[in-house]
Amino acid sequence: MNDKRKNHYTLPNRQLARIFNFSAQDLAANRAGFMSRAQEWGIPLWIRRVFGNIGIGISAKAARRPTVAHICGRVKLDYVQRQTHSHFHTDIREYHYLLIADMRFLLTATQHRAIGEGMTYRVYFMPQSKHILSLERSISGCNESSI
């Protein structure tokens, strides 16, 4: 009996995709080095589900889209509390960070909880703003090429 070959490695982790707001089409575009149309236009996932992904995946005009940088490595998580004082009020702010190689990314508390510290991830981000567009576990390490 032949086993079906399932390409699970080409699909994003559903929990990470939901929390970081990206789809399989977004991840495929990011792996190719650019933003998907939906990411470029800032279309939320729930709207994409309602109206479908027609025309917002990978297209032939990918060269005109903003490029995406990626970095791969073991992640470290950091949590910082900062206290600000005024005459009548004290405020505590919480900051959650993902550290990978020499980069630091600001996360939400939910995103922070979804990441496994010490695991190897490939992070796709906008170089200017350091905004994470998508990420995936890198099971075979960082020497593997993007899929």
GROMACS .gro file of N, CA and C in nm:
model
  441
    1MET      N    1   0.083  -0.118   0.000
    1MET     CA    2   0.000   0.000   0.000
    1MET      C    3   0.088   0.124   0.000
    2ASN      N    4   0.067   0.214  -0.093
    2ASN     CA    5   0.146   0.336  -0.104
    2ASN      C    6   0.091   0.444  -0.011
    3ASP      N    7   0.181   0.509   0.059
    3ASP     CA    8   0.141   0.622   0.141
    3ASP      C    9   0.133   0.746   0.054
    4LYS      N   10   0.031   0.828   0.079
    4LYS     CA   11   0.022   0.954   0.009
    4LYS      C   12   0.126   1.049   0.066
    5ARG      N   13   0.191   1.120  -0.021
    5ARG     CA   14   0.289   1.218   0.023
    5ARG      C   15   0.215   1.349   0.048
    6LYS      N   16   0.213   1.390   0.171
    6LYS     CA   17   0.146   1.514   0.206
    6LYS      C   18   0.250   1.622   0.230
    7ASN      N   19   0.230   1.735   0.169
    7ASN     CA   20   0.325   1.845   0.179
    7ASN      C   21   0.288   1.937   0.295
    8HIS      N   22   0.288   1.883   0.416
    8HIS     CA   23   0.255   1.964   0.532
    8HIS      C   24   0.356   2.076   0.553
    9TYR      N   25   0.479   2.057   0.509
    9TYR     CA   26   0.581   2.159   0.530
    9TYR      C   27   0.554   2.284   0.447
   10THR      N   28   0.469   2.275   0.345
   10THR     CA   29   0.440   2.393   0.265
   10THR      C   30   0.328   2.477   0.324
   11LEU      N   31   0.256   2.423   0.421
   11LEU     CA   32   0.147   2.496   0.484
   11LEU      C   33   0.195   2.559   0.614
   12PRO      N   34   0.139   2.674   0.649
   12PRO     CA   35   0.181   2.737   0.775
   12PRO      C   36   0.120   2.668   0.895
   13ASN      N   37   0.183   2.684   1.009
   13ASN     CA   38   0.124   2.640   1.135
   13ASN      C   39  -0.001   2.724   1.156
   14ARG      N   40  -0.115   2.659   1.177
   14ARG     CA   41  -0.243   2.732   1.184
   14ARG      C   42  -0.247   2.831   1.300
   15GLN      N   43  -0.193   2.791   1.414
   15GLN     CA   44  -0.194   2.881   1.529
   15GLN      C   45  -0.110   3.005   1.502
   16LEU      N   46   0.011   2.986   1.450
   16LEU     CA   47   0.096   3.100   1.418
   16LEU      C   48   0.033   3.187   1.309
   17ALA      N   49  -0.026   3.123   1.208
   17ALA     CA   50  -0.088   3.199   1.098
   17ALA      C   51  -0.202   3.286   1.150
   18ARG      N   52  -0.283   3.231   1.238
   18ARG     CA   53  -0.397   3.308   1.292
   18ARG      C   54  -0.347   3.423   1.379
   19ILE      N   55  -0.251   3.395   1.466
   19ILE     CA   56  -0.203   3.497   1.560
   19ILE      C   57  -0.123   3.607   1.490
   20PHE      N   58  -0.044   3.571   1.388
   20PHE     CA   59   0.036   3.669   1.316
   20PHE      C   60  -0.035   3.722   1.191
   21ASN      N   61  -0.158   3.675   1.166
   21ASN     CA   62  -0.243   3.724   1.058
   21ASN      C   63  -0.183   3.704   0.919
   22PHE      N   64  -0.150   3.579   0.886
   22PHE     CA   65  -0.105   3.548   0.751
   22PHE      C   66  -0.167   3.417   0.705
   23SER      N   67  -0.172   3.400   0.573
   23SER     CA   68  -0.231   3.280   0.512
   23SER      C   69  -0.123   3.199   0.442
   24ALA      N   70  -0.163   3.085   0.387
   24ALA     CA   71  -0.070   3.003   0.310
   24ALA      C   72  -0.020   3.078   0.187
   25GLN      N   73  -0.107   3.158   0.125
   25GLN     CA   74  -0.066   3.238   0.009
   25GLN      C   75   0.036   3.345   0.050
   26ASP      N   76   0.014   3.405   0.166
   26ASP     CA   77   0.109   3.505   0.216
   26ASP      C   78   0.246   3.441   0.240
   27LEU      N   79   0.245   3.324   0.305
   27LEU     CA   80   0.371   3.255   0.335
   27LEU      C   81   0.444   3.217   0.206
   28ALA      N   82   0.370   3.170   0.106
   28ALA     CA   83   0.432   3.135  -0.022
   28ALA      C   84   0.495   3.258  -0.088
   29ALA      N   85   0.425   3.370  -0.085
   29ALA     CA   86   0.479   3.493  -0.142
   29ALA      C   87   0.602   3.539  -0.063
   30ASN      N   88   0.596   3.530   0.070
   30ASN     CA   89   0.710   3.570   0.153
   30ASN      C   90   0.831   3.482   0.127
   31ARG      N   91   0.808   3.351   0.110
   31ARG     CA   92   0.919   3.260   0.077
   31ARG      C   93   0.984   3.298  -0.056
   32ALA      N   94   0.903   3.350  -0.149
   32ALA     CA   95   0.955   3.392  -0.280
   32ALA      C   96   1.024   3.529  -0.272
   33GLY      N   97   1.014   3.596  -0.157
   33GLY     CA   98   1.088   3.720  -0.137
   33GLY      C   99   1.008   3.848  -0.151
   34PHE      N  100   0.876   3.840  -0.155
   34PHE     CA  101   0.795   3.961  -0.165
   34PHE      C  102   0.667   3.949  -0.086
   35MET      N  103   0.596   4.060  -0.072
   35MET     CA  104   0.470   4.062  -0.001
   35MET      C  105   0.357   4.018  -0.093
   36SER      N  106   0.258   3.950  -0.037
   36SER     CA  107   0.138   3.919  -0.115
   36SER      C  108   0.058   4.049  -0.128
   37ARG      N  109  -0.034   4.051  -0.223
   37ARG     CA  110  -0.120   4.170  -0.240
   37ARG      C  111  -0.199   4.197  -0.112
   38ALA      N  112  -0.250   4.092  -0.048
   38ALA     CA  113  -0.329   4.108   0.074
   38ALA      C  114  -0.245   4.172   0.184
   39GLN      N  115  -0.118   4.132   0.197
   39GLN     CA  116  -0.030   4.192   0.297
   39GLN      C  117   0.000   4.337   0.260
   40GLU      N  118   0.023   4.361   0.133
   40GLU     CA  119   0.055   4.495   0.086
   40GLU      C  120  -0.062   4.590   0.114
   41TRP      N  121  -0.183   4.542   0.094
   41TRP     CA  122  -0.301   4.625   0.113
   41TRP      C  123  -0.354   4.620   0.256
   42GLY      N  124  -0.299   4.532   0.339
   42GLY     CA  125  -0.341   4.521   0.479
   42GLY      C  126  -0.479   4.461   0.497
   43ILE      N  127  -0.514   4.364   0.414
   43ILE     CA  128  -0.646   4.300   0.422
   43ILE      C  129  -0.645   4.195   0.532
   44PRO      N  130  -0.732   4.209   0.633
   44PRO     CA  131  -0.737   4.110   0.742
   44PRO      C  132  -0.782   3.972   0.692
   45LEU      N  133  -0.744   3.869   0.765
   45LEU     CA  134  -0.778   3.732   0.725
   45LEU      C  135  -0.929   3.709   0.718
   46TRP      N  136  -1.005   3.765   0.809
   46TRP     CA  137  -1.150   3.740   0.809
   46TRP      C  138  -1.216   3.796   0.683
   47ILE      N  139  -1.166   3.906   0.632
   47ILE     CA  140  -1.222   3.961   0.507
   47ILE      C  141  -1.183   3.871   0.390
   48ARG      N  142  -1.062   3.819   0.391
   48ARG     CA  143  -1.019   3.729   0.284
   48ARG      C  144  -1.105   3.604   0.281
   49ARG      N  145  -1.142   3.552   0.399
   49ARG     CA  146  -1.226   3.432   0.404
   49ARG      C  147  -1.365   3.461   0.348
   50VAL      N  148  -1.418   3.579   0.376
   50VAL     CA  149  -1.551   3.615   0.329
   50VAL      C  150  -1.553   3.632   0.178
   51PHE      N  151  -1.457   3.705   0.124
   51PHE     CA  152  -1.455   3.738  -0.017
   51PHE      C  153  -1.364   3.649  -0.100
   52GLY      N  154  -1.289   3.561  -0.037
   52GLY     CA  155  -1.199   3.471  -0.110
   52GLY      C  156  -1.066   3.537  -0.138
   53ASN      N  157  -0.972   3.455  -0.182
   53ASN     CA  158  -0.836   3.502  -0.210
   53ASN      C  159  -0.815   3.532  -0.358
   54ILE      N  160  -0.918   3.568  -0.428
   54ILE     CA  161  -0.907   3.592  -0.572
   54ILE      C  162  -0.816   3.711  -0.598
   55GLY      N  163  -0.710   3.686  -0.671
   55GLY     CA  164  -0.621   3.793  -0.714
   55GLY      C  165  -0.527   3.848  -0.608
   56ILE      N  166  -0.519   3.787  -0.491
   56ILE     CA  167  -0.430   3.842  -0.389
   56ILE      C  168  -0.316   3.749  -0.356
   57GLY      N  169  -0.299   3.641  -0.431
   57GLY     CA  170  -0.189   3.549  -0.408
   57GLY      C  171  -0.067   3.592  -0.487
   58ILE      N  172   0.011   3.495  -0.531
   58ILE     CA  173   0.130   3.522  -0.611
   58ILE      C  174   0.086   3.554  -0.753
   59SER      N  175   0.144   3.655  -0.812
   59SER     CA  176   0.110   3.689  -0.950
   59SER      C  177   0.238   3.710  -1.031
   60ALA      N  178   0.220   3.729  -1.160
   60ALA     CA  179   0.334   3.746  -1.249
   60ALA      C  180   0.404   3.880  -1.225
   61LYS      N  181   0.337   3.976  -1.165
   61LYS     CA  182   0.395   4.108  -1.143
   61LYS      C  183   0.460   4.119  -1.006
   62ALA      N  184   0.517   4.012  -0.960
   62ALA     CA  185   0.576   4.008  -0.826
   62ALA      C  186   0.695   4.103  -0.813
   63ALA      N  187   0.761   4.134  -0.923
   63ALA     CA  188   0.880   4.219  -0.917
   63ALA      C  189   0.847   4.360  -0.869
   64ARG      N  190   0.723   4.404  -0.887
   64ARG     CA  191   0.684   4.539  -0.847
   64ARG      C  192   0.640   4.548  -0.702
   65ARG      N  193   0.628   4.438  -0.636
   65ARG     CA  194   0.581   4.437  -0.499
   65ARG      C  195   0.695   4.464  -0.402
   66PRO      N  196   0.662   4.513  -0.283
   66PRO     CA  197   0.767   4.534  -0.183
   66PRO      C  198   0.837   4.402  -0.149
   67THR      N  199   0.967   4.411  -0.133
   67THR     CA  200   1.043   4.290  -0.101
   67THR      C  201   1.039   4.262   0.049
   68VAL      N  202   1.064   4.137   0.080
   68VAL     CA  203   1.059   4.088   0.217
   68VAL      C  204   1.196   4.031   0.252
   69ALA      N  205   1.243   4.063   0.370
   69ALA     CA  206   1.368   4.004   0.420
   69ALA      C  207   1.333   3.885   0.507
   70HIS      N  208   1.427   3.796   0.524
   70HIS     CA  209   1.404   3.685   0.616
   70HIS      C  210   1.531   3.657   0.694
   71ILE      N  211   1.510   3.600   0.811
   71ILE     CA  212   1.620   3.564   0.898
   71ILE      C  213   1.583   3.431   0.962
   72CYS      N  214   1.684   3.350   0.986
   72CYS     CA  215   1.659   3.217   1.042
   72CYS      C  216   1.753   3.195   1.160
   73GLY      N  217   1.702   3.131   1.263
   73GLY     CA  218   1.785   3.100   1.378
   73GLY      C  219   1.702   3.061   1.499
   74ARG      N  220   1.772   3.030   1.607
   74ARG     CA  221   1.704   2.998   1.733
   74ARG      C  222   1.653   3.127   1.795
   75VAL      N  223   1.531   3.121   1.844
   75VAL     CA  224   1.470   3.241   1.900
   75VAL      C  225   1.485   3.244   2.051
   76LYS      N  226   1.491   3.364   2.101
   76LYS     CA  227   1.489   3.389   2.245
   76LYS      C  228   1.377   3.490   2.267
   77LEU      N  229   1.303   3.471   2.374
   77LEU     CA  230   1.194   3.562   2.407
   77LEU      C  231   1.236   3.651   2.523
   78ASP      N  232   1.191   3.775   2.518
   78ASP     CA  233   1.224   3.870   2.623
   78ASP      C  234   1.097   3.945   2.663
   79TYR      N  235   1.087   3.974   2.791
   79TYR     CA  236   0.973   4.046   2.846
   79TYR      C  237   1.025   4.159   2.934
   80VAL      N  238   0.976   4.281   2.910
   80VAL     CA  239   1.023   4.398   2.983
   80VAL      C  240   0.901   4.476   3.033
   81GLN      N  241   0.908   4.520   3.158
   81GLN     CA  242   0.807   4.610   3.213
   81GLN      C  243   0.872   4.745   3.236
   82ARG      N  244   0.804   4.850   3.190
   82ARG     CA  245   0.854   4.985   3.212
   82ARG      C  246   0.747   5.064   3.286
   83GLN      N  247   0.791   5.137   3.386
   83GLN     CA  248   0.699   5.214   3.467
   83GLN      C  249   0.718   5.362   3.437
   84THR      N  250   0.607   5.430   3.412
   84THR     CA  251   0.612   5.575   3.390
   84THR      C  252   0.534   5.643   3.501
   85HIS      N  253   0.586   5.755   3.545
   85HIS     CA  254   0.525   5.828   3.657
   85HIS      C  255   0.481   5.966   3.610
   86SER      N  256   0.370   6.008   3.665
   86SER     CA  257   0.328   6.147   3.653
   86SER      C  258   0.284   6.192   3.792
   87HIS      N  259   0.237   6.313   3.806
   87HIS     CA  260   0.201   6.364   3.939
   87HIS      C  261   0.086   6.285   4.003
   88PHE      N  262  -0.008   6.241   3.921
   88PHE     CA  263  -0.127   6.177   3.977
   88PHE      C  264  -0.146   6.032   3.932
   89HIS      N  265  -0.053   5.981   3.855
   89HIS     CA  266  -0.077   5.850   3.795
   89HIS      C  267   0.056   5.778   3.769
   90THR      N  268   0.055   5.648   3.790
   90THR     CA  269   0.168   5.562   3.755
   90THR      C  270   0.117   5.457   3.657
   91ASP      N  271   0.190   5.439   3.550
   91ASP     CA  272   0.148   5.346   3.447
   91ASP      C  273   0.259   5.243   3.424
   92ILE      N  274   0.219   5.116   3.409
   92ILE     CA  275   0.315   5.010   3.379
   92ILE      C  276   0.286   4.960   3.238
   93ARG      N  277   0.388   4.962   3.156
   93ARG     CA  278   0.378   4.913   3.019
   93ARG      C  279   0.456   4.784   3.006
   94GLU      N  280   0.398   4.689   2.933
   94GLU     CA  281   0.464   4.561   2.910
   94GLU      C  282   0.508   4.553   2.765
   95TYR      N  283   0.629   4.505   2.742
   95TYR     CA  284   0.684   4.488   2.608
   95TYR      C  285   0.731   4.344   2.594
   96HIS      N  286   0.691   4.281   2.484
   96HIS     CA  287   0.730   4.143   2.454
   96HIS      C  288   0.815   4.147   2.327
   97TYR      N  289   0.929   4.079   2.331
   97TYR     CA  290   1.022   4.081   2.219
   97TYR      C  291   1.059   3.940   2.175
   98LEU      N  292   1.084   3.926   2.046
   98LEU     CA  293   1.142   3.805   1.989
   98LEU      C  294   1.282   3.843   1.943
   99LEU      N  295   1.382   3.772   1.992
   99LEU     CA  296   1.522   3.797   1.954
   99LEU      C  297   1.569   3.679   1.870
  100ILE      N  298   1.622   3.710   1.752
  100ILE     CA  299   1.673   3.607   1.662
  100ILE      C  300   1.796   3.664   1.593
  101ALA      N  301   1.905   3.591   1.601
  101ALA     CA  302   2.035   3.639   1.551
  101ALA      C  303   2.061   3.776   1.614
  102ASP      N  304   2.079   3.879   1.535
  102ASP     CA  305   2.104   4.013   1.591
  102ASP      C  306   1.984   4.105   1.575
  103MET      N  307   1.865   4.047   1.553
  103MET     CA  308   1.743   4.125   1.531
  103MET      C  309   1.650   4.115   1.652
  104ARG      N  310   1.571   4.220   1.674
  104ARG     CA  311   1.473   4.221   1.782
  104ARG      C  312   1.341   4.271   1.724
  105PHE      N  313   1.234   4.194   1.749
  105PHE     CA  314   1.101   4.225   1.698
  105PHE      C  315   1.005   4.243   1.814
  106LEU      N  316   0.922   4.344   1.807
  106LEU     CA  317   0.819   4.368   1.908
  106LEU      C  318   0.699   4.279   1.879
  107LEU      N  319   0.648   4.212   1.982
  107LEU     CA  320   0.535   4.120   1.969
  107LEU      C  321   0.422   4.163   2.060
  108THR      N  322   0.303   4.110   2.034
  108THR     CA  323   0.194   4.122   2.128
  108THR      C  324   0.210   4.010   2.231
  109ALA      N  325   0.135   4.019   2.339
  109ALA     CA  326   0.142   3.915   2.442
  109ALA      C  327   0.098   3.779   2.386
  110THR      N  328  -0.004   3.779   2.302
  110THR     CA  329  -0.053   3.655   2.241
  110THR      C  330   0.052   3.594   2.148
  111GLN      N  331   0.117   3.677   2.068
  111GLN     CA  332   0.223   3.628   1.980
  111GLN      C  333   0.339   3.574   2.062
  112HIS      N  334   0.372   3.641   2.168
  112HIS     CA  335   0.481   3.600   2.257
  112HIS      C  336   0.456   3.460   2.313
  113ARG      N  337   0.332   3.433   2.354
  113ARG     CA  338   0.298   3.302   2.410
  113ARG      C  339   0.298   3.191   2.304
  114ALA      N  340   0.278   3.225   2.178
  114ALA     CA  341   0.269   3.124   2.072
  114ALA      C  342   0.405   3.075   2.024
  115ILE      N  343   0.510   3.149   2.052
  115ILE     CA  344   0.645   3.115   2.006
  115ILE      C  345   0.712   3.021   2.106
  116GLY      N  346   0.778   2.919   2.054
  116GLY     CA  347   0.853   2.827   2.139
  116GLY      C  348   0.996   2.874   2.154
  117GLU      N  349   1.033   2.914   2.274
  117GLU     CA  350   1.169   2.965   2.297
  117GLU      C  351   1.271   2.854   2.275
  118GLY      N  352   1.382   2.890   2.211
  118GLY     CA  353   1.490   2.797   2.184
  118GLY      C  354   1.470   2.717   2.057
  119MET      N  355   1.355   2.728   1.994
  119MET     CA  356   1.330   2.656   1.869
  119MET      C  357   1.378   2.740   1.752
  120THR      N  358   1.402   2.675   1.640
  120THR     CA  359   1.451   2.742   1.521
  120THR      C  360   1.334   2.786   1.434
  121TYR      N  361   1.332   2.913   1.400
  121TYR     CA  362   1.227   2.970   1.316
  121TYR      C  363   1.289   3.044   1.199
  122ARG      N  364   1.212   3.055   1.092
  122ARG     CA  365   1.244   3.142   0.980
  122ARG      C  366   1.140   3.253   0.985
  123VAL      N  367   1.186   3.376   1.000
  123VAL     CA  368   1.099   3.492   1.016
  123VAL      C  369   1.108   3.578   0.891
  124TYR      N  370   0.992   3.608   0.831
  124TYR     CA  371   0.983   3.694   0.713
  124TYR      C  372   0.930   3.830   0.762
  125PHE      N  373   1.000   3.938   0.728
  125PHE     CA  374   0.965   4.068   0.783
  125PHE      C  375   0.994   4.180   0.684
  126MET      N  376   0.936   4.297   0.713
  126MET     CA  377   0.964   4.416   0.633
  126MET      C  378   1.092   4.478   0.687
  127PRO      N  379   1.192   4.498   0.603
  127PRO     CA  380   1.323   4.544   0.651
  127PRO      C  381   1.319   4.682   0.719
  128GLN      N  382   1.240   4.774   0.667
  128GLN     CA  383   1.240   4.910   0.721
  128GLN      C  384   1.175   4.917   0.859
  129SER      N  385   1.060   4.853   0.874
  129SER     CA  386   0.983   4.865   0.998
  129SER      C  387   1.005   4.750   1.096
  130LYS      N  388   1.070   4.644   1.052
  130LYS     CA  389   1.089   4.523   1.133
  130LYS      C  390   0.954   4.464   1.176
  131HIS      N  391   0.855   4.476   1.090
  131HIS     CA  392   0.723   4.418   1.114
  131HIS      C  393   0.723   4.274   1.061
  132ILE      N  394   0.685   4.178   1.146
  132ILE     CA  395   0.681   4.038   1.104
  132ILE      C  396   0.560   4.015   1.017
  133LEU      N  397   0.583   3.965   0.895
  133LEU     CA  398   0.474   3.933   0.803
  133LEU      C  399   0.429   3.789   0.820
  134SER      N  400   0.524   3.698   0.837
  134SER     CA  401   0.493   3.557   0.858
  134SER      C  402   0.617   3.491   0.918
  135LEU      N  403   0.598   3.372   0.973
  135LEU     CA  404   0.709   3.295   1.026
  135LEU      C  405   0.672   3.149   1.025
  136GLU      N  406   0.775   3.065   1.027
  136GLU     CA  407   0.755   2.920   1.026
  136GLU      C  408   0.869   2.854   1.101
  137ARG      N  409   0.836   2.739   1.159
  137ARG     CA  410   0.940   2.659   1.223
  137ARG      C  411   1.033   2.606   1.115
  138SER      N  412   1.159   2.604   1.144
  138SER     CA  413   1.259   2.550   1.052
  138SER      C  414   1.307   2.420   1.112
  139ILE      N  415   1.240   2.311   1.076
  139ILE     CA  416   1.264   2.181   1.137
  139ILE      C  417   1.405   2.131   1.108
  140SER      N  418   1.452   2.149   0.986
  140SER     CA  419   1.583   2.097   0.946
  140SER      C  420   1.697   2.194   0.972
  141GLY      N  421   1.669   2.304   1.039
  141GLY     CA  422   1.772   2.404   1.065
  141GLY      C  423   1.772   2.513   0.961
  142CYS      N  424   1.866   2.602   0.973
  142CYS     CA  425   1.870   2.719   0.887
  142CYS      C  426   1.945   2.697   0.756
  143ASN      N  427   2.009   2.584   0.739
  143ASN     CA  428   2.082   2.561   0.615
  143ASN      C  429   1.993   2.520   0.501
  144GLU      N  430   1.866   2.482   0.533
  144GLU     CA  431   1.774   2.444   0.426
  144GLU      C  432   1.734   2.568   0.347
  145SER      N  433   1.706   2.550   0.219
  145SER     CA  434   1.662   2.663   0.138
  145SER      C  435   1.514   2.686   0.161
  146SER      N  436   1.470   2.806   0.131
  146SER     CA  437   1.326   2.836   0.144
  146SER      C  438   1.250   2.749   0.048
  147ILE      N  439   1.133   2.706   0.091
  147ILE     CA  440   1.051   2.612   0.012
  147ILE      C  441   0.972   2.690  -0.089
   0.00000   0.00000   0.00000
